XYZ file of C-alpha atoms in Angstrom:
266
model
C -42.333 -3.372 -52.069
C -40.047 -3.756 -49.055
C -41.065 -2.212 -45.719
C -39.359 0.915 -44.499
C -37.647 0.469 -41.143
C -36.201 3.096 -38.823
C -33.524 2.606 -36.212
C -34.152 3.782 -32.670
C -31.774 6.698 -33.249
C -33.671 7.773 -36.369
C -36.993 7.578 -34.522
C -35.549 9.668 -31.700
C -34.323 12.296 -34.152
C -37.631 12.412 -36.067
C -39.890 12.674 -32.985
C -37.744 14.332 -30.327
C -38.315 11.407 -27.951
C -35.065 10.333 -26.294
C -33.566 6.887 -26.948
C -33.791 6.186 -23.232
C -37.528 6.928 -23.233
C -38.061 4.697 -26.283
C -36.272 1.896 -24.446
C -38.592 2.435 -21.478
C -41.726 2.414 -23.662
C -40.564 -0.940 -25.038
C -39.894 -2.322 -21.534
C -43.379 -1.427 -20.249
C -45.105 -2.694 -23.405
C -46.312 0.707 -24.549
C -44.474 0.728 -27.876
C -42.809 -2.549 -28.828
C -41.033 -2.590 -32.205
C -39.748 -5.694 -33.961
C -36.156 -6.792 -33.449
C -33.678 -7.376 -36.262
C -33.082 -11.136 -36.290
C -29.357 -10.745 -36.912
C -28.375 -7.713 -34.843
C -31.170 -7.758 -32.282
C -31.576 -3.992 -32.731
C -35.024 -2.445 -32.541
C -36.515 -1.523 -35.884
C -39.580 0.674 -36.186
C -42.133 0.635 -38.999
C -44.401 3.506 -40.036
C -47.195 2.089 -37.863
C -44.958 2.359 -34.793
C -44.192 5.978 -35.678
C -47.924 6.705 -35.877
C -48.442 5.040 -32.494
C -45.581 7.061 -31.033
C -47.149 10.315 -32.222
C -50.381 9.250 -30.517
C -48.424 8.601 -27.316
C -46.808 12.031 -27.569
C -50.240 13.651 -28.049
C -51.841 11.812 -25.126
C -48.882 12.585 -22.888
C -49.039 16.294 -23.760
C -52.655 16.236 -22.534
C -51.540 14.923 -19.152
C -52.525 11.264 -19.444
C -50.499 8.711 -17.489
C -48.636 5.981 -19.369
C -50.981 3.324 -17.986
C -54.001 5.267 -19.250
C -52.291 5.874 -22.605
C -51.802 2.130 -23.007
C -55.555 1.685 -22.525
C -56.397 4.556 -24.884
C -54.241 3.110 -27.652
C -56.591 0.136 -27.667
C -59.612 2.455 -27.856
C -58.521 4.858 -30.586
C -61.005 3.316 -33.001
C -63.847 4.249 -30.641
C -64.693 7.960 -30.818
C -67.109 7.587 -27.890
C -64.411 6.117 -25.644
C -61.979 8.885 -26.556
C -64.632 11.552 -25.934
C -65.275 10.212 -22.441
C -61.529 10.035 -21.747
C -60.940 13.592 -22.970
C -63.858 15.005 -20.962
C -62.626 13.284 -17.810
C -59.066 14.495 -18.416
C -60.365 18.024 -18.937
C -62.076 17.930 -15.517
C -58.905 16.614 -13.900
C -56.809 19.366 -15.467
C -59.323 22.050 -14.458
C -59.019 20.860 -10.864
C -55.237 20.898 -11.186
C -55.412 24.423 -12.599
C -57.574 25.543 -9.682
C -55.105 24.005 -7.243
C -52.186 25.634 -9.043
C -53.877 29.042 -8.957
C -54.456 28.637 -5.207
C -50.791 27.729 -4.685
C -49.622 30.736 -6.695
C -51.987 33.017 -4.760
C -50.684 31.651 -1.445
C -47.086 32.139 -2.582
C -47.800 35.730 -3.639
C -49.337 36.522 -0.242
C -46.474 34.857 1.623
C -43.839 36.655 -0.457
C -45.464 40.040 0.218
C -45.684 39.242 3.922
C -42.016 38.241 4.136
C -40.981 41.354 2.227
C -42.921 43.487 4.683
C -42.118 41.667 7.924
C -38.737 40.066 7.294
C -38.154 37.449 9.994
C -41.276 35.490 10.998
C -41.579 32.619 13.442
C -41.665 29.519 11.212
C -44.514 27.900 13.190
C -46.679 30.981 12.752
C -45.800 31.292 9.065
C -46.557 27.627 8.323
C -49.837 27.885 10.222
C -50.839 30.856 8.088
C -49.872 29.092 4.841
C -51.791 25.963 5.819
C -54.801 28.072 6.710
C -54.711 29.814 3.322
C -54.427 26.456 1.555
C -57.396 24.963 3.410
C -59.705 27.957 3.218
C -62.259 26.113 1.052
C -62.487 23.344 3.650
C -62.897 25.939 6.390
C -65.781 27.513 4.475
C -67.431 24.112 4.028
C -67.159 23.558 7.772
C -68.635 26.969 8.575
C -71.554 26.371 6.198
C -72.817 23.775 8.682
C -73.596 26.652 11.043
C -73.680 29.865 9.004
C -75.705 30.841 5.946
C -73.664 30.405 2.726
C -74.680 33.797 1.311
C -73.510 35.528 4.469
C -70.234 33.603 4.386
C -69.619 34.456 0.726
C -70.104 38.158 1.434
C -67.823 37.903 4.449
C -65.019 36.258 2.458
C -65.419 38.770 -0.367
C -64.706 41.530 2.162
C -61.781 39.575 3.605
C -60.228 39.076 0.152
C -60.010 42.832 -0.427
C -57.924 43.237 2.753
C -56.040 39.947 2.728
C -52.483 41.320 3.009
C -53.311 43.462 6.045
C -55.154 40.589 7.719
C -52.226 38.203 7.179
C -49.875 40.780 8.643
C -52.164 41.289 11.636
C -52.385 37.548 12.258
C -48.585 37.253 12.358
C -48.081 40.281 14.588
C -50.811 39.261 17.044
C -49.535 35.666 17.198
C -45.968 36.823 17.872
C -47.062 39.222 20.620
C -49.268 36.570 22.189
C -46.365 34.121 22.359
C -44.239 36.810 24.005
C -46.885 37.425 26.674
C -47.606 33.740 27.315
C -47.528 32.900 31.019
C -48.406 36.357 32.309
C -51.510 36.734 34.526
C -54.630 36.774 32.376
C -55.777 40.026 33.979
C -52.495 41.851 33.427
C -52.816 45.209 31.627
C -50.447 44.066 28.851
C -52.507 40.983 28.066
C -55.832 42.821 28.192
C -54.432 45.583 25.999
C -53.324 43.048 23.389
C -56.727 41.322 23.314
C -58.469 44.680 23.006
C -56.086 45.666 20.226
C -56.823 42.416 18.418
C -60.564 42.878 18.853
C -60.492 46.421 17.492
C -58.218 45.304 14.655
C -60.712 42.596 13.665
C -63.621 45.040 13.809
C -61.829 47.261 11.313
C -62.160 44.487 8.738
C -65.744 43.537 9.488
C -67.831 46.497 8.347
C -71.481 47.247 9.076
C -72.725 45.666 5.832
C -71.189 42.325 6.754
C -72.463 42.549 10.340
C -75.990 43.199 9.068
C -75.846 40.117 6.853
C -74.645 37.954 9.736
C -77.215 39.444 12.097
C -80.009 38.494 9.717
C -78.846 34.997 8.820
C -76.791 33.625 11.689
C -78.601 32.161 14.663
C -77.008 32.497 18.106
C -77.677 28.836 18.875
C -75.768 27.854 15.735
C -72.713 29.759 16.927
C -72.977 28.041 20.290
C -72.809 24.675 18.524
C -69.539 25.434 16.741
C -67.125 22.530 17.199
C -63.784 24.330 17.121
C -61.871 21.074 17.481
C -62.983 20.186 13.954
C -61.754 23.559 12.729
C -58.381 23.056 14.401
C -57.994 19.795 12.483
C -58.555 21.686 9.244
C -56.370 24.683 10.131
C -53.991 23.946 13.036
C -53.155 26.915 15.268
C -49.587 28.205 15.643
C -49.774 27.782 19.431
C -48.828 24.924 21.711
C -51.505 23.251 23.823
C -50.214 25.114 26.873
C -50.389 28.447 25.035
C -53.910 27.664 23.787
C -55.081 26.759 27.302
C -53.688 30.034 28.645
C -55.220 31.980 25.762
C -58.639 30.384 26.396
C -58.409 31.680 29.967
C -57.447 35.119 28.651
C -60.459 35.241 26.329
C -62.798 33.990 29.056
C -61.576 36.724 31.409
C -61.801 39.371 28.683
C -65.364 38.393 27.737
C -66.411 38.406 31.400
C -64.886 41.826 31.874
C -66.498 43.048 28.631
C -69.912 41.764 29.703
C -69.584 43.471 33.100
C -68.632 46.720 31.392
C -71.701 46.446 29.140
C -73.925 46.030 32.213
C -72.308 49.022 33.955
C -72.757 51.204 30.865
C -76.378 50.109 30.581
C -77.075 50.939 34.241
C -75.528 54.380 33.823
C -77.879 55.075 30.938
């Protein structure tokens, strides 16, 4: 009984794989059919069709062509395929997690742009990068702060994420506008106070109690903020950051003095 051969066009029509792709599979040694001695045209047997369907299946599961070439040699080993499928599942779960994070970041950014309209691109990109690296930021903070306390803190933050993103943008824009003014100017102090009160609105008593019980003061003193800046770069220039550090230092000094005065009055 003579063998049944299929032309490359017939194979393309039967499988939905383009002629161009079949040519490429032949070039890289993934699927190499025999050649007609007279015409030189590729001719596929049933075994090549079966192999092609395997390639299609592996590709649909996200395997690379190089890995598919290896798997085609291992299809007789159920154990090898099981290991490959389990590993691919883990890879795809990680990809799914990354995709979900990207979609979540896009949703937050879209809502922010709808609400705010024009936003300084440096500030916007800083916010996006911060959202994308939040897991790394949490890992960094876990060096100094109890994980349970951090998890509760982020759970609270997640419920108010849109407002917090909006506040970050508005505060950053105002800070850039005030850059260069004397650190003790009423405008600057008012902005820092506004920011402080704004932050306190999103850190309720339950969260503060958790931190108070599980965060040591000496741990907070050891925070290496340069590491954090590498994970989530700020939207400010070095000159703006230096000025802002002076602003915060002055504010904290003034706040401490006010606390002492209030205590003496009592």
